[in-house]
Amino acid sequence: MPPDTRWHFIGHLQSNKAKTLVKAVPGLAMIETVDSVKLANRLADACVEAGRVEPLGVMVQARSISHWSPYDPVAVVNADP
């Protein structure tokens, strides 16, 4: 692949794999399923540790319901450190 290829990660990402993904894929442009604050924080930490200058795009998984439950996914509005 050309070095300027931009990658989107699609699907569930376990928080313990965030660091590995950010380090292994320098052309990573977006994570398309961020479903927890824990994952957002791990991604932010991994980007800082990897010396990433360009912001990492994310798509947030959120459930729109009229009542709150601790078992529902949490929407992450801003994952910047």
PDB file of C-alpha atoms in Angstrom:
ATOM      1  CA  MET A   1       0.000   0.000   0.000  1.00  0.00           C
ATOM      2  CA  PRO A   2       1.154   3.564  -0.584  1.00  0.00           C
ATOM      3  CA  PRO A   3       2.482   5.218   2.593  1.00  0.00           C
ATOM      4  CA  ASP A   4      -0.245   7.874   2.473  1.00  0.00           C
ATOM      5  CA  THR A   5      -3.070   5.286   2.697  1.00  0.00           C
ATOM      6  CA  ARG A   6      -5.629   6.291   5.340  1.00  0.00           C
ATOM      7  CA  TRP A   7      -7.221   3.443   7.316  1.00  0.00           C
ATOM      8  CA  HIS A   8     -10.608   3.190   9.065  1.00  0.00           C
ATOM      9  CA  PHE A   9     -11.025   0.517  11.740  1.00  0.00           C
ATOM     10  CA  ILE A  10     -14.564  -0.869  11.515  1.00  0.00           C
ATOM     11  CA  GLY A  11     -16.051  -3.044  14.251  1.00  0.00           C
ATOM     12  CA  HIS A  12     -15.668  -3.539  17.970  1.00  0.00           C
ATOM     13  CA  LEU A  13     -12.266  -2.690  19.450  1.00  0.00           C
ATOM     14  CA  GLN A  14     -11.342  -4.005  22.889  1.00  0.00           C
ATOM     15  CA  SER A  15      -9.788  -1.302  25.063  1.00  0.00           C
ATOM     16  CA  ASN A  16      -6.741  -3.486  25.767  1.00  0.00           C
ATOM     17  CA  LYS A  17      -5.988  -3.526  22.007  1.00  0.00           C
ATOM     18  CA  ALA A  18      -6.084   0.266  21.506  1.00  0.00           C
ATOM     19  CA  LYS A  19      -2.369   0.826  22.059  1.00  0.00           C
ATOM     20  CA  THR A  20      -1.397  -1.999  19.695  1.00  0.00           C
ATOM     21  CA  LEU A  21      -3.670  -0.705  16.927  1.00  0.00           C
ATOM     22  CA  VAL A  22      -2.471   2.900  17.167  1.00  0.00           C
ATOM     23  CA  LYS A  23       1.203   1.835  17.110  1.00  0.00           C
ATOM     24  CA  ALA A  24       0.823  -0.764  14.346  1.00  0.00           C
ATOM     25  CA  VAL A  25      -1.168   1.370  11.884  1.00  0.00           C
ATOM     26  CA  PRO A  26       0.499   4.759  11.321  1.00  0.00           C
ATOM     27  CA  GLY A  27      -2.077   5.676   8.663  1.00  0.00           C
ATOM     28  CA  LEU A  28      -5.001   5.093  11.028  1.00  0.00           C
ATOM     29  CA  ALA A  29      -7.513   7.872  10.347  1.00  0.00           C
ATOM     30  CA  MET A  30     -10.625   6.705  12.193  1.00  0.00           C
ATOM     31  CA  ILE A  31     -12.055   4.220  14.656  1.00  0.00           C
ATOM     32  CA  GLU A  32     -15.645   3.627  13.608  1.00  0.00           C
ATOM     33  CA  THR A  33     -17.004   2.127  16.826  1.00  0.00           C
ATOM     34  CA  VAL A  34     -16.086   3.779  20.122  1.00  0.00           C
ATOM     35  CA  ASP A  35     -18.616   2.445  22.600  1.00  0.00           C
ATOM     36  CA  SER A  36     -17.182   3.427  25.983  1.00  0.00           C
ATOM     37  CA  VAL A  37     -15.342   6.192  27.796  1.00  0.00           C
ATOM     38  CA  LYS A  38     -12.702   3.624  28.770  1.00  0.00           C
ATOM     39  CA  LEU A  39     -11.933   2.912  25.100  1.00  0.00           C
ATOM     40  CA  ALA A  40     -11.852   6.625  24.234  1.00  0.00           C
ATOM     41  CA  ASN A  41      -9.381   7.268  27.053  1.00  0.00           C
ATOM     42  CA  ARG A  42      -7.177   4.337  26.027  1.00  0.00           C
ATOM     43  CA  LEU A  43      -7.137   5.595  22.426  1.00  0.00           C
ATOM     44  CA  ALA A  44      -6.250   9.123  23.554  1.00  0.00           C
ATOM     45  CA  ASP A  45      -3.420   7.788  25.756  1.00  0.00           C
ATOM     46  CA  ALA A  46      -2.134   5.566  22.941  1.00  0.00           C
ATOM     47  CA  CYS A  47      -2.075   8.509  20.509  1.00  0.00           C
ATOM     48  CA  VAL A  48      -0.059  10.613  22.966  1.00  0.00           C
ATOM     49  CA  GLU A  49       2.342   7.749  23.660  1.00  0.00           C
ATOM     50  CA  ALA A  50       2.826   7.125  19.930  1.00  0.00           C
ATOM     51  CA  GLY A  51       3.564  10.826  19.352  1.00  0.00           C
ATOM     52  CA  ARG A  52       0.627  11.128  17.002  1.00  0.00           C
ATOM     53  CA  VAL A  53       0.204  14.707  15.757  1.00  0.00           C
ATOM     54  CA  GLU A  54      -2.926  14.317  13.619  1.00  0.00           C
ATOM     55  CA  PRO A  55      -6.177  13.883  15.593  1.00  0.00           C
ATOM     56  CA  LEU A  56      -7.714  10.420  15.420  1.00  0.00           C
ATOM     57  CA  GLY A  57     -11.299  10.497  14.174  1.00  0.00           C
ATOM     58  CA  VAL A  58     -13.888   8.454  16.012  1.00  0.00           C
ATOM     59  CA  MET A  59     -17.504   7.472  15.487  1.00  0.00           C
ATOM     60  CA  VAL A  60     -19.377   7.130  18.736  1.00  0.00           C
ATOM     61  CA  GLN A  61     -21.882   4.371  19.371  1.00  0.00           C
ATOM     62  CA  ALA A  62     -24.786   5.783  21.367  1.00  0.00           C
ATOM     63  CA  ARG A  63     -28.234   4.514  22.156  1.00  0.00           C
ATOM     64  CA  SER A  64     -31.034   7.064  21.980  1.00  0.00           C
ATOM     65  CA  ILE A  65     -33.574   6.065  24.595  1.00  0.00           C
ATOM     66  CA  SER A  66     -35.829   8.020  26.905  1.00  0.00           C
ATOM     67  CA  HIS A  67     -34.424   6.496  30.097  1.00  0.00           C
ATOM     68  CA  TRP A  68     -30.865   6.035  31.377  1.00  0.00           C
ATOM     69  CA  SER A  69     -29.459   2.695  32.406  1.00  0.00           C
ATOM     70  CA  PRO A  70     -25.936   1.884  33.607  1.00  0.00           C
ATOM     71  CA  TYR A  71     -25.900  -0.967  31.069  1.00  0.00           C
ATOM     72  CA  ASP A  72     -26.336   1.260  28.022  1.00  0.00           C
ATOM     73  CA  PRO A  73     -23.349   2.437  25.947  1.00  0.00           C
ATOM     74  CA  VAL A  74     -21.971   5.810  26.974  1.00  0.00           C
ATOM     75  CA  ALA A  75     -21.677   8.535  24.351  1.00  0.00           C
ATOM     76  CA  VAL A  76     -18.260  10.139  24.247  1.00  0.00           C
ATOM     77  CA  VAL A  77     -18.494  13.729  23.099  1.00  0.00           C
ATOM     78  CA  ASN A  78     -14.839  14.742  23.220  1.00  0.00           C
ATOM     79  CA  ALA A  79     -12.005  12.245  23.626  1.00  0.00           C
ATOM     80  CA  ASP A  80      -9.178  14.809  23.435  1.00  0.00           C
ATOM     81  CA  PRO A  81      -6.685  14.539  26.300  1.00  0.00           C
TER      82      PRO A  81
END
